[in-house]
Structure formats: structure tokens, C-alpha cells
């Protein structure tokens, strides 16, 4: 079953053999044995490709479930978490990853020396199953999926600027006042010139940015220098707010907070390395007062 799953995943007998440290003839014999035993063709082979048949696809899904059950049984026999090992891939938004996820990952790697970590910090949502990611930290409401998600906190959108900017240009008292101000806008994913306000997000204002920045860090830096105002997520400017480099405005008109989730795709069958990281991340992020 393991050989068949690896051939199906790689669509190659030779690559499956290389990854499993077997000879190509041994892989071929294993698949032939399976097909003879079951009495149905599992893989359609040509000189250029290997594809699953309809029966092969059903068998592939069953094999993955059965092999996951075996791994779960072995991990359970070894203890509630077993011994984390292998490569752990974690994704998160860029700034959130650098500020809040990377410290968790470093602590985790210190605790489990047999694990190698890989961070993938991107300001876009990635398909964690298709891209081989173990754990994702997601900000915002999640669409329906078969993934396991644990809420660990909240963030909100904040409009902010430097005290020097507001001293010169005044403080906006309502969303409509934004038309009179210099707006700095990041151009990353999920950014729109239509800014919504209020708990139900029914009030909206279309802003006309004077400066577009391709990173949140650049937009925040421009705001800190007193050039204009920007709208970012609260965690991105917590240090600047605490130190007085920035101040928030229109807080009374803010939208409802957005949830932060730790997401993974294996449910109760999660491997030891995933379970251990999720436990540590959930505890650490929930104990961070800036995210509550």
C-alpha cells in the first residue's frame, strides 16, 4: 500500500523507487502483486505517464486512510505525542509570522531537536494540502473546509498616523473626513480602496491613496514619518502605538475584530511533530495579551 501511494503521488515508478530506496523492478512487482490480488487495474501506464484508474483513485483514498490509522495507532502506542521528528512546514502572513510565529517555531525546534523547521511567510492564502504545509496561521473568517482550526485570538483593522501628521492636518472625526487626508495604502492581498466601518461593516468609504506601498512595513514606515495615514492590522503597529510613534483614529467606527486560527489538515490523526507544534502555538498565542 505504501508503495502504491507513493507511485500515485509522484506519478512515477522510478521516482517512487528513488524516494523509498527500492529498485524500480521491486516497485513494479509490488504494484503488479496488488493488482493481481485485488483483480483490478489500479494504474494506467504509458511510456510517458502514470495515472490512476477510477478504481485506483478509490483504492488510493482508502490506502491513505488505512496508513494514517496505522500511524495513529503506532503514535498512540508510543505515547500521546510520540517523538516528533522530520520536517515541519509552517505558513503565516509575513508580519504576523515574523513577529509571533517565528518565536514559537524557534522554541519548538529547541524542544524537539529531531525536527527541521521551514517557515513560509506569505501575504496570501495557500492550499496547505496541495503545497505540503503542516500548519497554517490564518487571520480572518475561514471558509468551510475539512481542515482542523483552533481559534487563538483576534486582531482588528486600525487607521493610524504619526502625532506630527495629526498636529498639522487635524484628526478625522468620521469616515467621511478621510477624503481630506493623505492616504497611504499597502497593495498586498485582500487590500481594497473601499474601507468598511462599524460592527456590521455596512458603512463604507472609498479612499483615494496618494501613496501605494507593496509591503505593510513600507506603509507603516511612511506613516511613522508623518507623511499620511494608513490602515493596517492591529498587531502590525502595536509596538509603534505603545511607543507613541503612531496613534490610532476612528476607533469608535472600527469593524468587528477578525479571528486568528491555527489550522492543520490531519485532525486527530496529526503526526507527533504537528500535534506538538499546534499545542505550543495555541498556548503561546492565547497567552499573548496583544492578540486577545
Short mmCIF file of C-alpha atoms in Angstrom, two decimals:
data_model
loop_
_atom_site.label_atom_id
_atom_site.label_comp_id
_atom_site.label_asym_id
_atom_site.label_seq_id
_atom_site.Cartn_x
_atom_site.Cartn_y
_atom_site.Cartn_z
CA UNK A 1 0.00 0.00 0.00
CA UNK A 2 2.79 2.44 0.86
CA UNK A 3 4.49 1.75 -2.46
CA UNK A 4 1.23 2.21 -4.37
CA UNK A 5 0.51 5.51 -2.59
CA UNK A 6 3.99 6.81 -3.36
CA UNK A 7 3.70 5.86 -7.05
CA UNK A 8 0.29 7.53 -7.25
CA UNK A 9 1.56 10.69 -5.55
CA UNK A 10 4.65 11.01 -7.73
CA UNK A 11 3.04 9.64 -10.92
CA UNK A 12 6.31 7.81 -11.49
CA UNK A 13 7.59 4.31 -10.75
CA UNK A 14 11.19 5.49 -10.93
CA UNK A 15 10.67 8.46 -8.57
CA UNK A 16 8.75 6.31 -6.09
CA UNK A 17 11.59 3.79 -6.16
CA UNK A 18 14.17 6.53 -5.57
CA UNK A 19 12.25 8.05 -2.65
CA UNK A 20 11.66 4.69 -0.99
CA UNK A 21 15.21 3.40 -1.62
CA UNK A 22 13.94 0.47 -3.67
CA UNK A 23 14.84 -0.80 -7.11
CA UNK A 24 12.40 0.08 -9.94
CA UNK A 25 11.70 -3.63 -10.61
CA UNK A 26 10.75 -4.09 -6.94
CA UNK A 27 8.23 -1.25 -7.21
CA UNK A 28 6.81 -2.67 -10.43
CA UNK A 29 6.44 -6.12 -8.83
CA UNK A 30 4.68 -4.64 -5.80
CA UNK A 31 2.09 -2.86 -7.95
CA UNK A 32 1.57 -5.95 -10.11
CA UNK A 33 1.05 -8.01 -6.96
CA UNK A 34 -1.57 -5.57 -5.69
CA UNK A 35 -3.43 -5.53 -8.99
CA UNK A 36 -3.38 -9.34 -9.22
CA UNK A 37 -4.51 -9.69 -5.60
CA UNK A 38 -7.36 -7.19 -5.98
CA UNK A 39 -8.24 -8.23 -9.51
CA UNK A 40 -8.44 -4.75 -10.98
CA UNK A 41 -6.10 -2.35 -12.75
CA UNK A 42 -5.04 0.46 -10.36
CA UNK A 43 -2.68 2.42 -12.58
CA UNK A 44 -2.85 3.24 -16.28
CA UNK A 45 0.70 3.22 -17.63
CA UNK A 46 2.06 4.71 -20.83
CA UNK A 47 5.62 5.35 -21.91
CA UNK A 48 5.26 8.96 -20.70
CA UNK A 49 2.87 8.93 -17.75
CA UNK A 50 1.35 7.00 -14.89
CA UNK A 51 -2.24 7.82 -13.93
CA UNK A 52 -4.70 6.26 -11.53
CA UNK A 53 -7.73 4.49 -12.89
CA UNK A 54 -11.14 5.18 -11.35
CA UNK A 55 -10.73 2.10 -9.17
CA UNK A 56 -7.18 3.17 -8.40
CA UNK A 57 -8.38 6.56 -7.14
CA UNK A 58 -10.84 4.91 -4.75
CA UNK A 59 -8.18 2.50 -3.56
CA UNK A 60 -5.69 5.37 -3.17
CA UNK A 61 -8.08 7.23 -0.85
CA UNK A 62 -8.67 4.08 1.21
CA UNK A 63 -4.94 3.34 1.40
CA UNK A 64 -4.14 6.81 2.71
CA UNK A 65 -6.85 6.45 5.38
CA UNK A 66 -5.64 2.99 6.41
CA UNK A 67 -1.99 4.06 6.54
CA UNK A 68 -2.95 7.12 8.60
CA UNK A 69 -4.80 4.82 11.03
CA UNK A 70 -1.69 2.67 11.33
CA UNK A 71 0.47 5.73 12.01
CA UNK A 72 -2.04 6.91 14.61
CA UNK A 73 -2.01 3.52 16.32
CA UNK A 74 1.79 3.49 16.41
CA UNK A 75 1.92 7.04 17.78
CA UNK A 76 -0.67 6.16 20.40
CA UNK A 77 1.34 3.12 21.48
CA UNK A 78 4.45 5.28 21.75
CA UNK A 79 2.70 7.89 23.90
CA UNK A 80 0.29 10.77 23.44
CA UNK A 81 2.78 12.67 21.32
CA UNK A 82 5.39 10.10 20.42
CA UNK A 83 8.75 11.58 19.45
CA UNK A 84 8.43 14.46 16.97
CA UNK A 85 10.78 14.10 14.01
CA UNK A 86 11.03 15.09 10.36
CA UNK A 87 10.42 18.42 8.61
CA UNK A 88 7.69 20.79 9.83
CA UNK A 89 6.42 23.39 7.36
CA UNK A 90 4.55 26.37 8.82
CA UNK A 91 2.91 29.24 6.93
CA UNK A 92 1.56 32.59 8.15
CA UNK A 93 1.15 36.19 6.92
CA UNK A 94 4.55 37.86 6.61
CA UNK A 95 4.50 40.30 9.52
CA UNK A 96 2.49 38.05 11.82
CA UNK A 97 4.88 35.22 11.05
CA UNK A 98 7.95 37.28 11.82
CA UNK A 99 6.51 38.83 14.98
CA UNK A 100 4.54 35.99 16.55
CA UNK A 101 5.06 32.65 14.77
CA UNK A 102 8.84 32.61 14.34
CA UNK A 103 9.47 32.80 18.13
CA UNK A 104 7.13 29.82 18.60
CA UNK A 105 8.91 27.88 15.85
CA UNK A 106 12.34 28.58 17.38
CA UNK A 107 11.17 27.43 20.82
CA UNK A 108 9.65 24.33 19.24
CA UNK A 109 12.90 23.43 17.44
CA UNK A 110 14.80 23.80 20.71
CA UNK A 111 12.38 21.38 22.37
CA UNK A 112 12.47 18.82 19.55
CA UNK A 113 15.98 18.54 18.05
CA UNK A 114 14.93 15.79 15.61
CA UNK A 115 12.66 18.21 13.76
CA UNK A 116 13.79 20.55 10.96
CA UNK A 117 11.63 23.66 10.56
CA UNK A 118 10.67 25.52 7.42
CA UNK A 119 8.77 28.82 7.53
CA UNK A 120 6.70 30.04 4.60
CA UNK A 121 5.56 33.57 5.41
CA UNK A 122 3.34 34.93 2.63
CA UNK A 123 0.61 37.55 2.41
CA UNK A 124 -1.65 35.20 0.51
CA UNK A 125 -3.67 32.16 1.42
CA UNK A 126 -2.07 28.90 0.32
CA UNK A 127 -3.64 25.47 -0.05
CA UNK A 128 -1.90 23.64 2.75
CA UNK A 129 -2.80 20.19 1.43
CA UNK A 130 -1.66 20.78 -2.15
CA UNK A 131 1.51 22.63 -1.11
CA UNK A 132 2.58 20.17 1.57
CA UNK A 133 2.23 22.54 4.53
CA UNK A 134 1.76 21.10 8.00
CA UNK A 135 0.37 24.08 9.91
CA UNK A 136 -1.05 27.46 8.86
CA UNK A 137 -1.86 30.52 10.95
CA UNK A 138 -4.81 32.28 9.32
CA UNK A 139 -6.27 35.71 10.04
CA UNK A 140 -9.93 36.31 9.16
CA UNK A 141 -13.08 34.22 8.94
CA UNK A 142 -12.40 30.78 7.49
CA UNK A 143 -14.36 29.28 4.60
CA UNK A 144 -15.87 25.80 5.10
CA UNK A 145 -13.25 23.08 4.69
CA UNK A 146 -12.17 19.75 6.04
CA UNK A 147 -9.30 21.35 7.97
CA UNK A 148 -8.97 21.44 11.75
CA UNK A 149 -8.92 25.01 13.10
CA UNK A 150 -8.34 26.29 16.63
CA UNK A 151 -9.05 29.93 17.42
CA UNK A 152 -6.24 31.56 19.37
CA UNK A 153 -7.01 35.30 19.30
CA UNK A 154 -8.29 38.35 17.47
CA UNK A 155 -6.94 41.32 15.53
CA UNK A 156 -8.67 44.40 14.16
CA UNK A 157 -8.12 46.89 11.38
CA UNK A 158 -6.68 50.18 12.61
CA UNK A 159 -6.37 53.56 10.91
CA UNK A 160 -3.29 55.33 12.19
CA UNK A 161 -0.81 58.13 11.63
CA UNK A 162 2.02 59.92 13.38
CA UNK A 163 1.18 62.52 16.05
CA UNK A 164 3.07 65.10 13.95
CA UNK A 165 0.77 64.42 10.98
CA UNK A 166 -2.39 64.91 13.03
CA UNK A 167 -0.95 68.07 14.62
CA UNK A 168 -0.55 69.57 11.14
CA UNK A 169 -3.59 68.13 9.31
CA UNK A 170 -6.09 67.51 12.10
CA UNK A 171 -7.69 64.31 13.34
CA UNK A 172 -10.51 62.74 11.26
CA UNK A 173 -13.69 62.54 13.33
CA UNK A 174 -15.77 60.45 10.91
CA UNK A 175 -15.03 58.14 7.98
CA UNK A 176 -16.13 60.88 5.58
CA UNK A 177 -13.27 63.07 6.83
CA UNK A 178 -10.76 60.70 5.21
CA UNK A 179 -11.35 62.48 1.90
CA UNK A 180 -9.38 65.41 3.31
CA UNK A 181 -6.34 63.36 4.28
CA UNK A 182 -3.29 61.82 2.61
CA UNK A 183 -3.84 58.07 2.48
CA UNK A 184 -1.05 55.50 2.30
CA UNK A 185 -2.22 52.07 1.14
CA UNK A 186 -0.44 48.71 1.12
CA UNK A 187 -1.07 46.80 -2.09
CA UNK A 188 -0.93 43.26 -0.72
CA UNK A 189 -3.61 40.58 -0.78
CA UNK A 190 -7.10 41.44 0.46
CA UNK A 191 -6.45 45.20 0.25
CA UNK A 192 -9.26 47.31 -1.19
CA UNK A 193 -9.77 51.08 -1.58
CA UNK A 194 -13.23 50.55 -0.12
CA UNK A 195 -12.84 50.82 3.65
CA UNK A 196 -15.71 49.48 5.75
CA UNK A 197 -16.71 50.72 9.18
CA UNK A 198 -18.95 49.68 12.04
CA UNK A 199 -19.57 46.28 13.68
CA UNK A 200 -21.72 45.21 10.74
CA UNK A 201 -19.35 46.74 8.12
CA UNK A 202 -22.32 48.45 6.45
CA UNK A 203 -20.73 51.89 6.30
CA UNK A 204 -18.09 52.22 3.60
CA UNK A 205 -15.85 54.94 2.20
CA UNK A 206 -13.80 54.73 -0.98
CA UNK A 207 -10.39 56.25 -0.36
CA UNK A 208 -8.02 57.63 -2.98
CA UNK A 209 -4.48 56.82 -1.89
CA UNK A 210 -1.68 59.24 -2.66
CA UNK A 211 0.96 56.59 -1.93
CA UNK A 212 0.83 52.87 -2.70
CA UNK A 213 3.33 50.57 -0.98
CA UNK A 214 3.91 46.94 -1.88
CA UNK A 215 4.53 45.95 1.76
CA UNK A 216 2.79 46.72 5.02
CA UNK A 217 6.15 47.61 6.55
CA UNK A 218 6.70 50.37 3.97
CA UNK A 219 3.22 51.81 4.53
CA UNK A 220 3.75 51.83 8.29
CA UNK A 221 7.19 53.44 7.90
CA UNK A 222 5.72 56.21 5.73
CA UNK A 223 3.01 56.83 8.33
CA UNK A 224 5.59 56.93 11.14
CA UNK A 225 7.47 59.63 9.23
CA UNK A 226 4.36 61.81 9.35
CA UNK A 227 3.55 61.80 5.63
CA UNK A 228 -0.01 60.46 5.85
CA UNK A 229 -2.35 57.89 7.38
CA UNK A 230 -2.72 54.20 6.65
CA UNK A 231 -4.91 51.26 7.66
CA UNK A 232 -3.27 48.04 8.80
CA UNK A 233 -3.93 45.25 11.29
CA UNK A 234 -3.55 46.00 14.98
CA UNK A 235 -0.73 43.52 15.64
CA UNK A 236 1.40 45.18 12.95
CA UNK A 237 1.60 48.51 14.82
CA UNK A 238 1.31 47.50 18.49
CA UNK A 239 4.95 48.46 19.22
CA UNK A 240 4.60 51.81 17.42
CA UNK A 241 1.37 52.61 19.28
CA UNK A 242 2.90 51.69 22.63
CA UNK A 243 5.94 53.89 21.96
CA UNK A 244 3.87 56.83 20.69
CA UNK A 245 5.28 56.78 17.17
CA UNK A 246 1.76 56.25 15.84
CA UNK A 247 -1.72 56.93 17.15
CA UNK A 248 -4.98 55.31 16.06
CA UNK A 249 -8.04 57.25 14.94
CA UNK A 250 -11.71 56.48 14.22
CA UNK A 251 -11.62 53.67 16.79
CA UNK A 252 -15.32 54.28 17.53
CA UNK A 253 -16.09 53.37 13.91
CA UNK A 254 -13.98 50.20 13.79
CA UNK A 255 -15.16 46.95 12.22
CA UNK A 256 -15.61 43.81 14.30
CA UNK A 257 -12.34 42.04 15.16
CA UNK A 258 -11.10 39.22 12.93
CA UNK A 259 -10.24 35.81 14.40
CA UNK A 260 -6.81 34.19 14.34
CA UNK A 261 -6.76 30.42 13.84
CA UNK A 262 -4.12 27.72 13.93
CA UNK A 263 -5.05 25.37 11.08
CA UNK A 264 -3.87 21.91 10.08
CA UNK A 265 -5.22 19.19 7.86
CA UNK A 266 -4.79 15.95 9.76
CA UNK A 267 -7.34 16.19 12.59
CA UNK A 268 -6.96 13.58 15.29
CA UNK A 269 -4.53 11.69 13.05
CA UNK A 270 -2.00 14.51 13.13
CA UNK A 271 1.58 13.33 13.39
CA UNK A 272 3.58 13.85 16.54
CA UNK A 273 5.50 16.77 15.04
CA UNK A 274 2.25 18.56 14.08
CA UNK A 275 0.46 17.91 17.37
CA UNK A 276 3.42 19.17 19.39
CA UNK A 277 3.72 22.38 17.36
CA UNK A 278 -0.03 23.06 17.40
CA UNK A 279 -0.15 22.61 21.18
CA UNK A 280 2.73 25.01 21.70
CA UNK A 281 1.41 27.59 19.21
CA UNK A 282 -2.10 27.56 20.68
CA UNK A 283 -0.84 28.01 24.22
CA UNK A 284 1.65 30.74 23.30
CA UNK A 285 -0.67 32.80 21.10
CA UNK A 286 -3.60 32.55 23.52
CA UNK A 287 -1.36 33.86 26.30
CA UNK A 288 -0.30 36.91 24.24
CA UNK A 289 -2.39 39.85 25.54
CA UNK A 290 -1.86 41.78 22.30
CA UNK A 291 -3.88 39.14 20.44
CA UNK A 292 -6.83 38.97 22.84
#
